[in-house]
PDB file of C-alpha atoms in Angstrom:
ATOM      1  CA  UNK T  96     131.655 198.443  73.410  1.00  0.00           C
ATOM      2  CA  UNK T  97     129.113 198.624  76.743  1.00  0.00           C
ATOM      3  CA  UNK T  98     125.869 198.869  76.448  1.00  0.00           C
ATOM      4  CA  UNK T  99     125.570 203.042  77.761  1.00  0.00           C
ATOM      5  CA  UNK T 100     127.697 203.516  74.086  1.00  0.00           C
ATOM      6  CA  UNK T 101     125.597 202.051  72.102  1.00  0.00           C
ATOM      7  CA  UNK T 102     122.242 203.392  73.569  1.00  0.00           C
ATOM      8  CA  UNK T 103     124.358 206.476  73.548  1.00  0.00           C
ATOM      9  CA  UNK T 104     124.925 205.908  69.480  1.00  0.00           C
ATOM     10  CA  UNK T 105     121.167 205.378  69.306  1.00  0.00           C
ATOM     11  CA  UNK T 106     119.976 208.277  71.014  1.00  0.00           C
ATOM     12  CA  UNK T 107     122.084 210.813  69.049  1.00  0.00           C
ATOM     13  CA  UNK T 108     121.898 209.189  65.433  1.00  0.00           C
ATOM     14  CA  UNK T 109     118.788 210.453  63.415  1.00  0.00           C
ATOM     15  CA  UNK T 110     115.190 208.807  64.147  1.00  0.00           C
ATOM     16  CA  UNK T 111     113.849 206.193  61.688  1.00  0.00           C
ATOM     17  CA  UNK T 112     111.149 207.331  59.448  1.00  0.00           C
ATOM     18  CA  UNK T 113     107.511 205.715  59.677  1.00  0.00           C
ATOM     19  CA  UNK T 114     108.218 203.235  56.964  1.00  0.00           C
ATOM     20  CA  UNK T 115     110.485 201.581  58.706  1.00  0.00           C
ATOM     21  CA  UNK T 116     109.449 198.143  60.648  1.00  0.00           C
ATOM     22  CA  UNK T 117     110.471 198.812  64.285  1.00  0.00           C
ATOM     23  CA  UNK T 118     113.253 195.937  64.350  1.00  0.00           C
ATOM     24  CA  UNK T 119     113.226 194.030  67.570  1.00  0.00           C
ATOM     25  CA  UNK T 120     116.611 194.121  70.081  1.00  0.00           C
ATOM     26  CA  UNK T 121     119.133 193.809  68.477  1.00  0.00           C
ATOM     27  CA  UNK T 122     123.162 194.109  70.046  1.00  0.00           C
ATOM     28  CA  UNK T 123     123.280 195.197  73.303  1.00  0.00           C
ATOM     29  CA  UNK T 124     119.237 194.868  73.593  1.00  0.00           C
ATOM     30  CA  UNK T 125     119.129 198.182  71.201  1.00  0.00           C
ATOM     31  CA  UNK T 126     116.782 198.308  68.579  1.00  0.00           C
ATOM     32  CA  UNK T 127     118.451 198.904  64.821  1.00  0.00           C
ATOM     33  CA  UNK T 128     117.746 199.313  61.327  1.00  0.00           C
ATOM     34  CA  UNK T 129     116.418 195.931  60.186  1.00  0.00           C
ATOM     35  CA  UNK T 130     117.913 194.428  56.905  1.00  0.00           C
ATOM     36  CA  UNK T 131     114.575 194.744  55.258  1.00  0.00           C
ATOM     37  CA  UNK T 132     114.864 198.678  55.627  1.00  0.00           C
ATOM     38  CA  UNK T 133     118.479 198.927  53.898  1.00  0.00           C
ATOM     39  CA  UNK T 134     117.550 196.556  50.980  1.00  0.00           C
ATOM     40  CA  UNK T 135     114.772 199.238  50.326  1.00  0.00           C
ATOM     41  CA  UNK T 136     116.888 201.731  50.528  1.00  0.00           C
ATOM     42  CA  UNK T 137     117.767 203.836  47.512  1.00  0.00           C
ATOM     43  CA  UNK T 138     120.372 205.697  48.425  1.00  0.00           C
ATOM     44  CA  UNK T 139     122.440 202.377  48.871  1.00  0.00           C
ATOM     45  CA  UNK T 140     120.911 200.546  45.382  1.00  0.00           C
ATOM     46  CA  UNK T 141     121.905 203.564  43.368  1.00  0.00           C
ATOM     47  CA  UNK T 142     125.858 203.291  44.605  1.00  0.00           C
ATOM     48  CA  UNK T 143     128.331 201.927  41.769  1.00  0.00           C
ATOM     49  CA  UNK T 144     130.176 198.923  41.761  1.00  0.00           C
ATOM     50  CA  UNK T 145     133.653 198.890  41.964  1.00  0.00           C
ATOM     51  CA  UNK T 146     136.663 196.156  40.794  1.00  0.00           C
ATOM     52  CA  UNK T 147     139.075 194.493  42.929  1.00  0.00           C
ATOM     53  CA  UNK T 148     141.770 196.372  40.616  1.00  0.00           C
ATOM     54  CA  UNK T 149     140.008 199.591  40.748  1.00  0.00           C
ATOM     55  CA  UNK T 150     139.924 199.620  45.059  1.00  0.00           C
ATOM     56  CA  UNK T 151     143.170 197.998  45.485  1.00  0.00           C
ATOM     57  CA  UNK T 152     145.524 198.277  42.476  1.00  0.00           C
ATOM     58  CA  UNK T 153     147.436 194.666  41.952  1.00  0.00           C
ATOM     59  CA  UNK T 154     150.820 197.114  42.602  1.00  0.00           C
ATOM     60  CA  UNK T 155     149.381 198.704  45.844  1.00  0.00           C
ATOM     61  CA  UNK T 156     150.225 197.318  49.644  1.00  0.00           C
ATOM     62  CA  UNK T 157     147.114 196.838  51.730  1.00  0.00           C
ATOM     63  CA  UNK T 158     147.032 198.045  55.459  1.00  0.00           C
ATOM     64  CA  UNK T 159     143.788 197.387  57.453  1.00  0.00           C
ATOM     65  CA  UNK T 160     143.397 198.850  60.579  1.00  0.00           C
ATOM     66  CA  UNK T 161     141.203 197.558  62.940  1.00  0.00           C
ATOM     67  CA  UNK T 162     140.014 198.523  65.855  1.00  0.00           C
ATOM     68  CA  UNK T 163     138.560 195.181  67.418  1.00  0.00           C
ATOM     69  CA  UNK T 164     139.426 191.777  66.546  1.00  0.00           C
ATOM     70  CA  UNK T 165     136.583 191.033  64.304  1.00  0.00           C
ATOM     71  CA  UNK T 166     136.122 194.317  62.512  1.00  0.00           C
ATOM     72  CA  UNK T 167     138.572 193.234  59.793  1.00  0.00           C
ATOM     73  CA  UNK T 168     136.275 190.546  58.685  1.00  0.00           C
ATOM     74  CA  UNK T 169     133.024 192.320  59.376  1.00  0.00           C
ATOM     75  CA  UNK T 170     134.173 195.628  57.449  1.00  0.00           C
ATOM     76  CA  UNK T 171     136.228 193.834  54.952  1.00  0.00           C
ATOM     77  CA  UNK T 172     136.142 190.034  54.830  1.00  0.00           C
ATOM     78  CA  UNK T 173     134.823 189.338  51.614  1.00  0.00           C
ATOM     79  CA  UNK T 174     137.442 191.732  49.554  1.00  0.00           C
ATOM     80  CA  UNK T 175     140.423 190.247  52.107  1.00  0.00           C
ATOM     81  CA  UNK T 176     139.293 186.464  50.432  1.00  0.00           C
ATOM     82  CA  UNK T 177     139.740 188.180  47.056  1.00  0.00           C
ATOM     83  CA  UNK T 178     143.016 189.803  48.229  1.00  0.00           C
ATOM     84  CA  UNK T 179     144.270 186.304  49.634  1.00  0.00           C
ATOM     85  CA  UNK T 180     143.285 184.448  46.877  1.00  0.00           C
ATOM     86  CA  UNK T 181     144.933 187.038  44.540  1.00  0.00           C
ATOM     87  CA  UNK T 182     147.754 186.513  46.493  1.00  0.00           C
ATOM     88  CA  UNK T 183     148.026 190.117  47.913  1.00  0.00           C
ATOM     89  CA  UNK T 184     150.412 190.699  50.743  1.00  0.00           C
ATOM     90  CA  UNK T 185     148.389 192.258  53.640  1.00  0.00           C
ATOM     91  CA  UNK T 186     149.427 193.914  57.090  1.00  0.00           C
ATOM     92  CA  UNK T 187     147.075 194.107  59.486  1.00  0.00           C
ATOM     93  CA  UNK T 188     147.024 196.415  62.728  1.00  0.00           C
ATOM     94  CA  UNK T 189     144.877 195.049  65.517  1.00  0.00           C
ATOM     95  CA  UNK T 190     144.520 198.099  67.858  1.00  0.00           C
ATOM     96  CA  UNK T 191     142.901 196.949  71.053  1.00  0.00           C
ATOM     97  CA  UNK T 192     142.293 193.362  71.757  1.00  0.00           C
ATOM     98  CA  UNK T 193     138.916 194.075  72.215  1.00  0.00           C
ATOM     99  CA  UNK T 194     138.761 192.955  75.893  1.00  0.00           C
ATOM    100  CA  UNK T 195     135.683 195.358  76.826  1.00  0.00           C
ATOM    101  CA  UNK T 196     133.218 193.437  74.708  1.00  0.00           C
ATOM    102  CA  UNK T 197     131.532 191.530  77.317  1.00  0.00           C
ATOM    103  CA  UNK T 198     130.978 194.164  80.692  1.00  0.00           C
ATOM    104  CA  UNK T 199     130.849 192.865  83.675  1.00  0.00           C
ATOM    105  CA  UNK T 200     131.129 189.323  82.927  1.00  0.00           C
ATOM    106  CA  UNK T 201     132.525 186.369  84.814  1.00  0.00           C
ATOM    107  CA  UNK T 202     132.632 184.344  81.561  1.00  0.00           C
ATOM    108  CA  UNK T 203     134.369 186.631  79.348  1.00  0.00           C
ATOM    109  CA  UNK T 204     136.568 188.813  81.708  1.00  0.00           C
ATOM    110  CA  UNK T 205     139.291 191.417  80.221  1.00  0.00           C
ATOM    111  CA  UNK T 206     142.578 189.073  80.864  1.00  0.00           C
ATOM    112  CA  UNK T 207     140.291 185.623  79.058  1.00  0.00           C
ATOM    113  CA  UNK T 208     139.012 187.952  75.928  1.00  0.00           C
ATOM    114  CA  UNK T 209     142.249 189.531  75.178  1.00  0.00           C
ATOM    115  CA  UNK T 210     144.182 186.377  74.672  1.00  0.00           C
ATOM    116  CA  UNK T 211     140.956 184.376  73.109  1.00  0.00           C
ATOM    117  CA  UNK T 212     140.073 187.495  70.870  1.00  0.00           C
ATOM    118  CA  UNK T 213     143.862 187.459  69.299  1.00  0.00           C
ATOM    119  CA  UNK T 214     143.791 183.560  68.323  1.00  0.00           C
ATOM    120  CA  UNK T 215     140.148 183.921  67.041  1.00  0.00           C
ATOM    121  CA  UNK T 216     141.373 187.030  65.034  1.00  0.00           C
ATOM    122  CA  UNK T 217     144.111 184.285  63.684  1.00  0.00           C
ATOM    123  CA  UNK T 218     141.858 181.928  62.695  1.00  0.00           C
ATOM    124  CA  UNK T 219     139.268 184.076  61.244  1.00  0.00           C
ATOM    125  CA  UNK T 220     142.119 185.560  58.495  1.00  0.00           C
ATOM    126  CA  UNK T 221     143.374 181.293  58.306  1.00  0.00           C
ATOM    127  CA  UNK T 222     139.664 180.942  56.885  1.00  0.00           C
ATOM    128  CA  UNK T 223     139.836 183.799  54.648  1.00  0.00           C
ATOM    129  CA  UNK T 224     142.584 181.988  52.832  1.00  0.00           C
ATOM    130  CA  UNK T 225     145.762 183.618  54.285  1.00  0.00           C
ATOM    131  CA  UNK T 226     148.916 181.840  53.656  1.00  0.00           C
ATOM    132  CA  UNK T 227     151.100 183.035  56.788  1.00  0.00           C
ATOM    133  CA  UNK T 228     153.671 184.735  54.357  1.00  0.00           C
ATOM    134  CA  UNK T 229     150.822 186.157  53.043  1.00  0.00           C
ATOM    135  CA  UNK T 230     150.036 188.711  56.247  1.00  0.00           C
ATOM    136  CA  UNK T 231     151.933 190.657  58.621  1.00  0.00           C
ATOM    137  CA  UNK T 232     150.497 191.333  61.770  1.00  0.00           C
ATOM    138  CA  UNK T 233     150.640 194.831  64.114  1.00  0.00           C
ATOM    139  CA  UNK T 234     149.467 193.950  68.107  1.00  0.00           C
ATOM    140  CA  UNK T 235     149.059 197.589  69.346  1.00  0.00           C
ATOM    141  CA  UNK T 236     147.312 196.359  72.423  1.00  0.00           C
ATOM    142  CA  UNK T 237     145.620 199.735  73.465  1.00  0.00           C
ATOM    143  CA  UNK T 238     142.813 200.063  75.780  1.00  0.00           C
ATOM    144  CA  UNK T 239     139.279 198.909  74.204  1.00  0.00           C
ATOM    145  CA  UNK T 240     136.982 202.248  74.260  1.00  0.00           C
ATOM    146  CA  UNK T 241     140.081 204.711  74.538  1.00  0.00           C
ATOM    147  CA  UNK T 242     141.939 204.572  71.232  1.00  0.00           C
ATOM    148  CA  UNK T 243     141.638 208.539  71.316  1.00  0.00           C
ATOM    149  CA  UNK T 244     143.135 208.879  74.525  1.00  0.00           C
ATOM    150  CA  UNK T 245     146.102 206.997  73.242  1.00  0.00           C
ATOM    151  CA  UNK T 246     146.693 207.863  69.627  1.00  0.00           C
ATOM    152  CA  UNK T 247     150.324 208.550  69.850  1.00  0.00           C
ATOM    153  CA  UNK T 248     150.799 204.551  69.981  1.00  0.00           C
ATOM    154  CA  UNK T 249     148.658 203.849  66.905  1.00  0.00           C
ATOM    155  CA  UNK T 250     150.257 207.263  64.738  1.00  0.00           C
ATOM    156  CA  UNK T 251     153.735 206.244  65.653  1.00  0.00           C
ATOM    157  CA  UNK T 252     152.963 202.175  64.598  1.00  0.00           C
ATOM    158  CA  UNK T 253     151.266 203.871  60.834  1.00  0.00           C
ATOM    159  CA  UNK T 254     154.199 206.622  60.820  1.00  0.00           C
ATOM    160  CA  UNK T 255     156.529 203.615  60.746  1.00  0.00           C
ATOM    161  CA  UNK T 256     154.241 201.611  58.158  1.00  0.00           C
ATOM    162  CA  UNK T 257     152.616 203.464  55.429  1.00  0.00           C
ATOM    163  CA  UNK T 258     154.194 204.394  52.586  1.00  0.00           C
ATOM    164  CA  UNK T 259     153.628 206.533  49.502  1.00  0.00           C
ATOM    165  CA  UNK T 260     151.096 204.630  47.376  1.00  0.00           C
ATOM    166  CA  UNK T 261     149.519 202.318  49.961  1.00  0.00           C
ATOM    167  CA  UNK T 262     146.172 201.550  50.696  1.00  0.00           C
ATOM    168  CA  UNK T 263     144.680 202.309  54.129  1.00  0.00           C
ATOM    169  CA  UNK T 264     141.725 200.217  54.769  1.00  0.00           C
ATOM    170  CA  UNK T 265     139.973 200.676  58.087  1.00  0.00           C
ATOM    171  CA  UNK T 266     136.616 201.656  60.195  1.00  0.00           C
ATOM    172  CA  UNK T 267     134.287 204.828  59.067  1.00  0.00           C
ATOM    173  CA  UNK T 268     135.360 208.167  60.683  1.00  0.00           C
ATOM    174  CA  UNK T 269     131.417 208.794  61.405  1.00  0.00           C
ATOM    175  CA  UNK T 270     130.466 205.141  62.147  1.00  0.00           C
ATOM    176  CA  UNK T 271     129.331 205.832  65.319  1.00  0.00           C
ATOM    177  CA  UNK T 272     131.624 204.211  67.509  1.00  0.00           C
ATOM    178  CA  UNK T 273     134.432 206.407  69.880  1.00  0.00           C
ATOM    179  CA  UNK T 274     137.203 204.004  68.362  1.00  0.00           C
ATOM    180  CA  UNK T 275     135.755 203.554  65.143  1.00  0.00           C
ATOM    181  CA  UNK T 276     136.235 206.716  64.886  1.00  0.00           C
ATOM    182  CA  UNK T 277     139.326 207.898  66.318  1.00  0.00           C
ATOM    183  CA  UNK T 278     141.109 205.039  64.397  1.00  0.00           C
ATOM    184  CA  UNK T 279     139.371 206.344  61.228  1.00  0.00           C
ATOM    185  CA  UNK T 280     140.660 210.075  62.285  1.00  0.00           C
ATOM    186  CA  UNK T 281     143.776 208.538  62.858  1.00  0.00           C
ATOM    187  CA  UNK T 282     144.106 206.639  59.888  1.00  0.00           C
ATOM    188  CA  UNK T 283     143.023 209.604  57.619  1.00  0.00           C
ATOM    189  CA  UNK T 284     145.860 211.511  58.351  1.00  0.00           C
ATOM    190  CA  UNK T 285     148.626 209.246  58.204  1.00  0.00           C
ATOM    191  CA  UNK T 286     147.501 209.084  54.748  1.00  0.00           C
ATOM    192  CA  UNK T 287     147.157 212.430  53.762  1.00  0.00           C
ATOM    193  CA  UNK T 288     150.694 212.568  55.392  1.00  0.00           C
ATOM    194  CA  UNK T 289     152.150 209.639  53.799  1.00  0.00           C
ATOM    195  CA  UNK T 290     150.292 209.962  50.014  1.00  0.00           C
ATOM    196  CA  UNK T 291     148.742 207.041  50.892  1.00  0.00           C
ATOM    197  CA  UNK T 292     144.666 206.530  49.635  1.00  0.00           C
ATOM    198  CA  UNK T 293     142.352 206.016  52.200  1.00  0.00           C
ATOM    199  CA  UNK T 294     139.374 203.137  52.011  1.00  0.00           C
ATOM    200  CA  UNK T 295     136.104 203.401  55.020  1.00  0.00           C
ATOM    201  CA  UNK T 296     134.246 201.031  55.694  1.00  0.00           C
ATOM    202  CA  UNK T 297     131.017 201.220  58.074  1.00  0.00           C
ATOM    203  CA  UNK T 298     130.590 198.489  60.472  1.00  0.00           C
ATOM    204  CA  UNK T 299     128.070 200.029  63.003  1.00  0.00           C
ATOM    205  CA  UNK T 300     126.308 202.211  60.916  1.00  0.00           C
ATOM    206  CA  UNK T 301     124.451 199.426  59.524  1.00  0.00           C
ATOM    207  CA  UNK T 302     123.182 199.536  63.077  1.00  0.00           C
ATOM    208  CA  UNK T 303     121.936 203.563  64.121  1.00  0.00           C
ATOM    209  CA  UNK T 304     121.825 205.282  60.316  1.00  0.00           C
ATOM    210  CA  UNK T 305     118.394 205.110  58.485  1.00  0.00           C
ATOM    211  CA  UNK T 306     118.497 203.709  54.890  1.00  0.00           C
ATOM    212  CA  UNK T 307     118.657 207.174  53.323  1.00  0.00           C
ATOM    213  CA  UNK T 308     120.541 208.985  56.098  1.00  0.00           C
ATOM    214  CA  UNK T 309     122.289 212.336  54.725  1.00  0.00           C
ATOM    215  CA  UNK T 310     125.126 211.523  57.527  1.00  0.00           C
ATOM    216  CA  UNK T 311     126.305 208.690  55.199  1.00  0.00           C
ATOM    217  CA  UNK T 312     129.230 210.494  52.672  1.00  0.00           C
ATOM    218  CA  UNK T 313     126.833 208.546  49.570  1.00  0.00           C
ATOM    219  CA  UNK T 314     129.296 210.552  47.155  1.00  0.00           C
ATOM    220  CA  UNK T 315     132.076 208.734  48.127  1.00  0.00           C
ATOM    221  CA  UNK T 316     130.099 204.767  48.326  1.00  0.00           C
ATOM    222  CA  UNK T 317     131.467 201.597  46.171  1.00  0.00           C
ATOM    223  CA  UNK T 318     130.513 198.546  46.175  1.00  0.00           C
ATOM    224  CA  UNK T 319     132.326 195.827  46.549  1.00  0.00           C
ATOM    225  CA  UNK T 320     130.480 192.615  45.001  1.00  0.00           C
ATOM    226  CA  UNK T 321     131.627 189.461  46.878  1.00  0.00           C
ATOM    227  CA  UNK T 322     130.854 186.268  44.534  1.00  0.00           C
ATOM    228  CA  UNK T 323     129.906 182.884  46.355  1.00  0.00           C
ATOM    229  CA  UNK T 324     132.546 181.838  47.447  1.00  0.00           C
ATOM    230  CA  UNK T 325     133.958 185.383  49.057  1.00  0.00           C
ATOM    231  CA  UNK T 326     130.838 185.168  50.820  1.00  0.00           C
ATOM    232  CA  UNK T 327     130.849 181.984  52.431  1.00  0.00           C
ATOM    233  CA  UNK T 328     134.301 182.709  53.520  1.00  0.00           C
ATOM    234  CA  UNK T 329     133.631 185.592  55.172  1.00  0.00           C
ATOM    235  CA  UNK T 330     130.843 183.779  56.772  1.00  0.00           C
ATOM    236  CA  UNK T 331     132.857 181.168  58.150  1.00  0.00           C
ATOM    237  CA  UNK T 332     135.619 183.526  59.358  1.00  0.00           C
ATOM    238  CA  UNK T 333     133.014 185.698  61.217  1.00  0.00           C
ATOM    239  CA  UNK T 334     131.492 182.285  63.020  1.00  0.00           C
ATOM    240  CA  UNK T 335     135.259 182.232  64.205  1.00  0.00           C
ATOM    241  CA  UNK T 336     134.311 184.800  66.121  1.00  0.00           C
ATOM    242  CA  UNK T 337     133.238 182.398  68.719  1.00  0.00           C
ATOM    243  CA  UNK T 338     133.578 185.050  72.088  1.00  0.00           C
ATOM    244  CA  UNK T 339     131.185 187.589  69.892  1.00  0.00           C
ATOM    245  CA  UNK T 340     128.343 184.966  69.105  1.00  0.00           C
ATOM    246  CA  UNK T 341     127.347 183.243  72.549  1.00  0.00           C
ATOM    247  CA  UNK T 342     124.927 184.528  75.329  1.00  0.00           C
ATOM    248  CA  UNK T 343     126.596 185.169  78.149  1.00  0.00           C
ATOM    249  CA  UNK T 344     125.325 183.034  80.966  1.00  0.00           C
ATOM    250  CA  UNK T 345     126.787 185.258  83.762  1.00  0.00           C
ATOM    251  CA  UNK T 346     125.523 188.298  82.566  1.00  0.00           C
ATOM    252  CA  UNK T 347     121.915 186.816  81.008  1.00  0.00           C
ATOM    253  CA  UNK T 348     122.934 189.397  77.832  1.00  0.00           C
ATOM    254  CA  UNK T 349     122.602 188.098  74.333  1.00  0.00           C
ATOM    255  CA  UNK T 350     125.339 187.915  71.249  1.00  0.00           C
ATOM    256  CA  UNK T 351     127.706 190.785  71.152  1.00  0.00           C
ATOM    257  CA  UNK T 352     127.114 190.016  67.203  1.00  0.00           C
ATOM    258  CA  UNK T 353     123.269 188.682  67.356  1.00  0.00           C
ATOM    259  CA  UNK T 354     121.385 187.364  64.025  1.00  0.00           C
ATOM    260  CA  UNK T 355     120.049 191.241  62.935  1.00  0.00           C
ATOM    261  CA  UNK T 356     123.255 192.359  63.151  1.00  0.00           C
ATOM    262  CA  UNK T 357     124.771 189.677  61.004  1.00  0.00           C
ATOM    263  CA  UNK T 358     121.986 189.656  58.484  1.00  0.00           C
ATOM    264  CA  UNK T 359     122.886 193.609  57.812  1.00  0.00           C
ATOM    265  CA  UNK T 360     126.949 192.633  57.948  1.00  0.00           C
ATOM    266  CA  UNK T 361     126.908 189.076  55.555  1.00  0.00           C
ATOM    267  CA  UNK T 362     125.348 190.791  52.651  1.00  0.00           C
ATOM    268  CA  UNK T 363     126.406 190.126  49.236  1.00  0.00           C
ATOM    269  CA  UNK T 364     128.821 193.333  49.025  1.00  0.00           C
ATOM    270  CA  UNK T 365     130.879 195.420  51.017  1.00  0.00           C
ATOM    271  CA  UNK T 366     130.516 199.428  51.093  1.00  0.00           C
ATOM    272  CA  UNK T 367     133.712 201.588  51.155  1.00  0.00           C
ATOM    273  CA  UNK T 368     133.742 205.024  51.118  1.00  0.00           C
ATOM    274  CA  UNK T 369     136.810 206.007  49.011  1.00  0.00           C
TER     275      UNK T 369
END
C-alpha cells in the first residue's frame, strides 16, 4: 500500500469526533484512530463473544485468504493458534506477495520483498504452531494494489478450493483498502456460490473508522477472545514480520506496521463480522 492510498483512505473515511485525542503519525505518516479511542468505544464493548466451535465448527475446513503476507496474522492470528493447537487443517491463499509495501525504496525493492515476504509469511504461521501437515498453502502471486484488475486468477484458485460447508476467512469488504476489498468481494461470492460461510475481518479499519462509525456492519461483530498464550503467539508471529517493522533508511519513512498500529491490531480479541 503507498502512501497516496492511504491518505486517500483517510480523506474519504468519516472525520473523528471532538472527543477523540488527535493520535500522532501513524503508518505511512497518517494520523489514525488511537487505541485509547476504540477501548472507549461502545459500539465495540457491547459486541458478543463468540466460541472457537461456534466460528469454526470442529467438522468445518478453514480457508483464509489473504491479501498480503502478514494480514493472516494481523486479521486472524490469535484464532489460527487456537486452530493449530486444535489441530485444525488450514489452507491458506496468499494473493500478492506484497512487494509494493515499501515505494520507492532501494532497501526493500519489488524482486527482495516478494521472496523475503513469502519466507516471513512461513515463519510467522511456524510460530503460530503449524505443524507442516497441518497447512496447505495457495501462492497466487498477483500484482500488490491490483487484485481487482486480476480477479479471474484468485476466483478460478477458490472455484477449485471451496467446498460446500467451508469456512472462508479473509479481509473486510469495506476495510478500506482496494485489495482488501476486492479479495473480500471476491471471497463473498465464491461462498455464496459454493454454500460456503463467510468470516471478515478488519485489518485497516482499526486505522480510518471512528470508534462508533455506522460504516462498521456492528450487527454482524463477534468477538473472538484470545487467552495468553494465543496472544503472545500472535505477537511473536507478527514480529516475524521483520520487512513491515523497520524504518527504511533509503526512503527516511517509518514502519509499514509502526507501534499505533500494532497497539490497535495485538488486542486481546479478534473482530469478525460473520
Amino acid at each position: 500500500m503507498t502512501p497516496e492510498q492511504i491518505a486517500a483512505i483517510a480523506q474519504s473515511k468519516p472525520s473523528f469526533g471532538a472527543d477523540v485525542r488527535a493520535p500522532s503519525a501513524g503508518a505511512f505518516g497518517v494520523c489514525g484512530t488511537p487505541l485509547e479511542a476504540w477501548q472507549r468505544s461502545a459500539a465495540l464493548a457491547a459486541v458478543a463473544s463468540v466460541s472457537l466451535a461456534e466460528l469454526i465448527p470442529q467438522s468445518a475446513r478453514l480457508i483464509v485468504i489473504a491479501p498480503h503476507p502478514d494480514d493472516e496474522v494481523l486479521a486472524c492470528g490469535g484464532l489460527l493458534a487456537a486452530l493449530a493447537e486444535r489441530g485444525t487443517a488450514v489452507t491458506l491463499v496468499s494473493v500478492t506477495d506484497g512487494e509494493g509495501s515499501h515505494p520507492d525504496s532501494r532497501l526493500w525493492p519489488p524482486h527482495r520483498l516478494r521472496s523475503v515476504r513469502r519466507q516471513e509469511s512461513r515463519s510467522a504461521m511456524t510460530l503460530l504452531g503449524f505443524a507442516p501437515d497441518q497447512l496447505g498453502w495457495q501462492y497466487l502471486g498477483l500484482p500488490d494494489g491490483s487484485v481487482a484488475a486480476h480477479a479471474a486468477a484468485l476466483e478460478s484458485c477458490l472455484a477449485s478450493l471451496v467446498r460446500p460447508g467451508d469456512c472462508l476467512l479473509t479481509t473486510w469488504r469495506g476495510d478500506g483498502h482496494c485489495d482488501h476489498e476486492a479479495v473480500g468481494e471476491i471471497a463473498a461470492a465464491s461462498a455464496q456460490r459454493a454454500s460456503a460461510r463467510l468470516i471478515e475481518a478488519p485489518v485497516w479499519a482499526w486505522h480510518w473508522a471512528a470508534p462508533e462509525d455506522s460504516r462498521l456492519p456492528w450487527a454482524r461483530a463477534r468477538k473472538w477472545m484470545l487467552d495468553d498464550q494465543q496472544l503472545a503467539r500472535k505477537r511473536l508471529a507478527v514480529a516475524a514480520h521483520v520487512s513491515q517493522l523497520q524504518d527504511d533508511s533509503s526512503t527516511r519513512a517509518g514502519p509499514v506496521l509502526d507501534k499505533a498500529t500494532l497497539a490497535r491490531l495485538l488486542q486481546p480479541y479478534e473482530l469478525f463480522f460473520t
